[in-house]
């Protein structure tokens, strides 16, 4: 079991947390009353902001609890193979995964973690051809939430990200070779207790779970944020070279296609800031609080909200050009043809 630490408060807590994430890719801690699992379920955005020390770009909450007839990893007691959570926002997967333990299982249910950077170093030494393919070959990687398109290791939102599905898709030789290395590895196993919080660098670490018996309940938060956790410079540089070459070859592709491949233009800082304000309004933060904090008139907030929702409504009225899986599959085929 990894050493737990006690949350020292808002001034020093996020600093220690990020130090541990940078050093080993995960951290286990016991929070104060404001970081209780019930707070993660009740107010996930505020929970993530207190824990990480900065307002997140986006937060996704998911209860992890076995229910009768549950078939997904989140809703069953079955073992979960090592994988990444790779659903994307603005072309990038979540930066961190937060697991707040409500109650551990009676038997089993240990959390499994595997360091992706160490895994890549092992592959580089043992199978240089596979190592190169993980960075250069664009793949269609299937998940329950939808397919991920792009290299196994790629730059996403300016940060290095490893993508690995829990099940090897038929006919995917790269996935099969990578799975053999994953299966031969020794993951870390953590047994979390009530009120423990596990925070994971989701772009670096593979995670999974042992099968279990009895009630087991967690609150999982996936968090996108501005801050980028570090990665090996050599790996980052290789991924940047591949991204630059891919961007040139797909220069004429629709922006929606480029974005889902992680090649889209970075958002304008002011647009990202305004989107953050709108998301806060939509989750119930009072406009007066936002206006005072950001020093902008309340009428301006309402104009921004109306503009954002009108643009969303227009975008959702029909098909989004280039964003469908067929267009992405064609883009990948174009890459493989050279």
Tab-separated table of C-alpha atoms in Angstrom, residues 129-329:
chain	number	residue	atom	x	y	z
A	129	UNK	CA	9.894	-1.378	-33.764
A	130	UNK	CA	6.785	-1.462	-31.555
A	131	UNK	CA	8.005	1.578	-29.625
A	132	UNK	CA	8.237	3.575	-32.844
A	133	UNK	CA	4.826	2.336	-34.018
A	134	UNK	CA	3.167	3.465	-30.786
A	135	UNK	CA	4.118	7.049	-31.677
A	136	UNK	CA	3.758	6.992	-35.453
A	137	UNK	CA	0.893	4.658	-36.436
A	138	UNK	CA	-2.581	6.184	-36.303
A	139	UNK	CA	-5.078	3.693	-34.926
A	140	UNK	CA	-8.787	3.375	-34.206
A	141	UNK	CA	-8.933	2.405	-30.519
A	142	UNK	CA	-12.404	1.263	-29.348
A	143	UNK	CA	-13.901	2.220	-25.985
A	144	UNK	CA	-17.426	2.031	-24.551
A	145	UNK	CA	-17.739	5.835	-24.789
A	146	UNK	CA	-16.730	5.796	-28.477
A	147	UNK	CA	-13.615	5.252	-30.536
A	148	UNK	CA	-10.368	7.138	-30.043
A	149	UNK	CA	-8.432	8.008	-33.204
A	150	UNK	CA	-4.706	8.680	-33.409
A	151	UNK	CA	-1.354	7.241	-32.334
A	152	UNK	CA	-1.197	5.227	-29.104
A	153	UNK	CA	1.129	7.878	-27.675
A	154	UNK	CA	0.414	11.401	-28.864
A	155	UNK	CA	0.307	15.047	-27.924
A	156	UNK	CA	-3.140	16.063	-26.750
A	157	UNK	CA	-3.732	19.616	-25.674
A	158	UNK	CA	0.028	20.105	-25.621
A	159	UNK	CA	0.566	17.232	-23.161
A	160	UNK	CA	1.819	13.703	-23.816
A	161	UNK	CA	-0.927	11.071	-23.501
A	162	UNK	CA	-0.877	7.280	-23.644
A	163	UNK	CA	-4.083	5.575	-24.811
A	164	UNK	CA	-4.852	1.923	-24.069
A	165	UNK	CA	-8.225	0.170	-24.305
A	166	UNK	CA	-9.167	-2.599	-21.845
A	167	UNK	CA	-9.853	-5.079	-24.666
A	168	UNK	CA	-7.622	-5.818	-27.676
A	169	UNK	CA	-9.641	-5.175	-30.857
A	170	UNK	CA	-9.586	-7.999	-33.416
A	171	UNK	CA	-6.919	-7.624	-36.074
A	172	UNK	CA	-5.006	-4.845	-34.296
A	173	UNK	CA	-1.430	-6.166	-34.240
A	174	UNK	CA	-0.066	-3.140	-32.408
A	175	UNK	CA	-2.664	-3.488	-29.649
A	176	UNK	CA	-1.880	-7.201	-29.295
A	177	UNK	CA	1.879	-6.579	-29.001
A	178	UNK	CA	1.337	-3.772	-26.507
A	179	UNK	CA	-1.043	-5.951	-24.467
A	180	UNK	CA	1.673	-8.590	-24.049
A	181	UNK	CA	3.943	-6.020	-22.420
A	182	UNK	CA	1.104	-4.796	-20.202
A	183	UNK	CA	0.271	-8.343	-19.122
A	184	UNK	CA	3.936	-9.056	-18.330
A	185	UNK	CA	4.210	-5.974	-16.116
A	186	UNK	CA	3.731	-5.830	-12.374
A	187	UNK	CA	1.119	-3.232	-11.517
A	188	UNK	CA	0.939	-1.483	-8.172
A	189	UNK	CA	-2.035	-2.647	-6.111
A	190	UNK	CA	-3.692	-0.228	-3.686
A	191	UNK	CA	-6.258	-1.064	-1.011
A	192	UNK	CA	-8.176	2.103	-0.270
A	193	UNK	CA	-10.239	2.688	2.864
A	194	UNK	CA	-13.263	4.890	3.558
A	195	UNK	CA	-12.563	8.590	2.811
A	196	UNK	CA	-9.264	7.807	1.030
A	197	UNK	CA	-8.688	9.748	-2.188
A	198	UNK	CA	-6.633	8.372	-5.066
A	199	UNK	CA	-5.483	10.922	-7.652
A	200	UNK	CA	-3.949	9.616	-10.874
A	201	UNK	CA	-2.168	11.248	-13.827
A	202	UNK	CA	-4.655	9.846	-16.337
A	203	UNK	CA	-2.489	10.541	-19.386
A	204	UNK	CA	0.431	8.607	-17.900
A	205	UNK	CA	-0.959	5.769	-15.792
A	206	UNK	CA	-2.959	2.731	-16.791
A	207	UNK	CA	-5.496	1.743	-14.158
A	208	UNK	CA	-7.674	-1.273	-13.444
A	209	UNK	CA	-9.336	-3.194	-10.627
A	210	UNK	CA	-9.475	-6.665	-9.084
A	211	UNK	CA	-12.812	-8.442	-9.025
A	212	UNK	CA	-14.605	-8.081	-5.712
A	213	UNK	CA	-17.410	-9.333	-3.464
A	214	UNK	CA	-19.769	-7.275	-1.359
A	215	UNK	CA	-20.611	-3.593	-1.573
A	216	UNK	CA	-17.914	-1.323	-3.007
A	217	UNK	CA	-18.538	2.331	-3.827
A	218	UNK	CA	-16.393	5.136	-5.190
A	219	UNK	CA	-17.031	8.533	-6.727
A	220	UNK	CA	-14.890	8.986	-9.826
A	221	UNK	CA	-14.100	12.415	-11.207
A	222	UNK	CA	-12.367	12.952	-14.530
A	223	UNK	CA	-10.828	16.407	-14.638
A	224	UNK	CA	-9.545	18.475	-17.544
A	225	UNK	CA	-7.318	21.369	-16.486
A	226	UNK	CA	-4.961	23.999	-17.891
A	227	UNK	CA	-1.897	22.747	-16.002
A	228	UNK	CA	0.154	20.054	-17.750
A	229	UNK	CA	1.838	17.312	-15.807
A	230	UNK	CA	5.428	16.527	-16.877
A	231	UNK	CA	6.461	13.719	-19.204
A	232	UNK	CA	9.838	12.390	-20.410
A	233	UNK	CA	11.303	15.068	-22.725
A	234	UNK	CA	12.489	12.518	-25.302
A	235	UNK	CA	9.008	10.991	-25.578
A	236	UNK	CA	7.417	14.426	-25.779
A	237	UNK	CA	9.797	15.506	-28.542
A	238	UNK	CA	9.085	12.395	-30.635
A	239	UNK	CA	5.320	12.888	-30.276
A	240	UNK	CA	5.708	16.554	-31.253
A	241	UNK	CA	7.588	15.589	-34.441
A	242	UNK	CA	4.855	13.139	-35.400
A	243	UNK	CA	2.110	15.679	-34.648
A	244	UNK	CA	3.795	18.317	-36.797
A	245	UNK	CA	4.145	15.932	-39.736
A	246	UNK	CA	0.554	14.701	-39.349
A	247	UNK	CA	-0.749	18.254	-39.196
A	248	UNK	CA	0.944	19.093	-42.493
A	249	UNK	CA	-0.453	15.998	-44.219
A	250	UNK	CA	-3.985	16.707	-42.992
A	251	UNK	CA	-3.852	20.465	-43.514
A	252	UNK	CA	-6.907	20.358	-45.784
A	253	UNK	CA	-9.017	18.169	-43.494
A	254	UNK	CA	-12.026	19.730	-41.726
A	255	UNK	CA	-11.165	21.348	-38.414
A	256	UNK	CA	-13.497	18.939	-36.587
A	257	UNK	CA	-11.497	15.988	-37.933
A	258	UNK	CA	-8.175	17.600	-37.041
A	259	UNK	CA	-9.442	18.391	-33.567
A	260	UNK	CA	-10.481	14.821	-32.790
A	261	UNK	CA	-7.058	13.673	-33.945
A	262	UNK	CA	-5.429	16.119	-31.541
A	263	UNK	CA	-4.262	18.356	-34.387
A	264	UNK	CA	-6.741	21.208	-34.024
A	265	UNK	CA	-5.758	24.820	-33.498
A	266	UNK	CA	-5.392	25.675	-29.796
A	267	UNK	CA	-8.339	27.652	-28.420
A	268	UNK	CA	-7.907	31.386	-27.998
A	269	UNK	CA	-7.242	32.087	-24.283
A	270	UNK	CA	-10.076	34.595	-24.064
A	271	UNK	CA	-12.514	32.167	-25.670
A	272	UNK	CA	-11.465	29.436	-23.226
A	273	UNK	CA	-11.896	31.845	-20.308
A	274	UNK	CA	-15.382	32.822	-21.481
A	275	UNK	CA	-16.370	29.190	-21.953
A	276	UNK	CA	-15.280	28.526	-18.383
A	277	UNK	CA	-17.558	31.300	-17.142
A	278	UNK	CA	-20.505	29.911	-19.098
A	279	UNK	CA	-19.935	26.418	-17.709
A	280	UNK	CA	-19.869	27.864	-14.195
A	281	UNK	CA	-23.168	29.644	-14.834
A	282	UNK	CA	-24.736	26.462	-16.179
A	283	UNK	CA	-23.733	24.489	-13.094
A	284	UNK	CA	-25.317	27.044	-10.810
A	285	UNK	CA	-22.671	29.568	-9.768
A	286	UNK	CA	-24.582	32.852	-9.205
A	287	UNK	CA	-23.967	35.433	-11.961
A	288	UNK	CA	-23.339	38.103	-9.314
A	289	UNK	CA	-20.480	36.041	-7.868
A	290	UNK	CA	-18.921	35.585	-11.303
A	291	UNK	CA	-19.356	39.259	-12.212
A	292	UNK	CA	-17.621	40.384	-9.014
A	293	UNK	CA	-14.813	37.875	-9.353
A	294	UNK	CA	-14.126	38.567	-13.023
A	295	UNK	CA	-14.938	42.296	-12.792
A	296	UNK	CA	-17.346	42.291	-15.692
A	297	UNK	CA	-20.960	43.556	-15.802
A	298	UNK	CA	-23.670	40.965	-15.259
A	299	UNK	CA	-25.369	41.871	-18.585
A	300	UNK	CA	-22.164	40.856	-20.355
A	301	UNK	CA	-22.328	37.427	-18.698
A	302	UNK	CA	-25.862	36.930	-19.950
A	303	UNK	CA	-24.862	37.981	-23.464
A	304	UNK	CA	-21.996	35.468	-23.394
A	305	UNK	CA	-24.306	32.730	-22.150
A	306	UNK	CA	-26.872	33.399	-24.868
A	307	UNK	CA	-24.186	33.510	-27.563
A	308	UNK	CA	-22.667	30.213	-26.370
A	309	UNK	CA	-25.993	28.403	-26.224
A	310	UNK	CA	-27.107	29.782	-29.599
A	311	UNK	CA	-23.839	28.596	-31.171
A	312	UNK	CA	-24.254	25.168	-29.549
A	313	UNK	CA	-27.829	24.900	-30.765
A	314	UNK	CA	-26.778	25.757	-34.309
A	315	UNK	CA	-23.909	23.258	-34.216
A	316	UNK	CA	-26.217	20.499	-32.986
A	317	UNK	CA	-28.949	21.185	-35.526
A	318	UNK	CA	-27.347	18.980	-38.195
A	319	UNK	CA	-24.357	16.789	-38.891
A	320	UNK	CA	-20.997	18.145	-37.798
A	321	UNK	CA	-18.777	18.011	-40.858
A	322	UNK	CA	-15.674	15.900	-40.442
A	323	UNK	CA	-16.395	14.825	-36.868
A	324	UNK	CA	-18.028	11.468	-37.666
A	325	UNK	CA	-16.075	8.241	-37.311
A	326	UNK	CA	-16.137	7.629	-41.069
A	327	UNK	CA	-14.237	10.848	-41.758
A	328	UNK	CA	-11.715	9.977	-39.057
A	329	UNK	CA	-11.238	6.469	-40.425
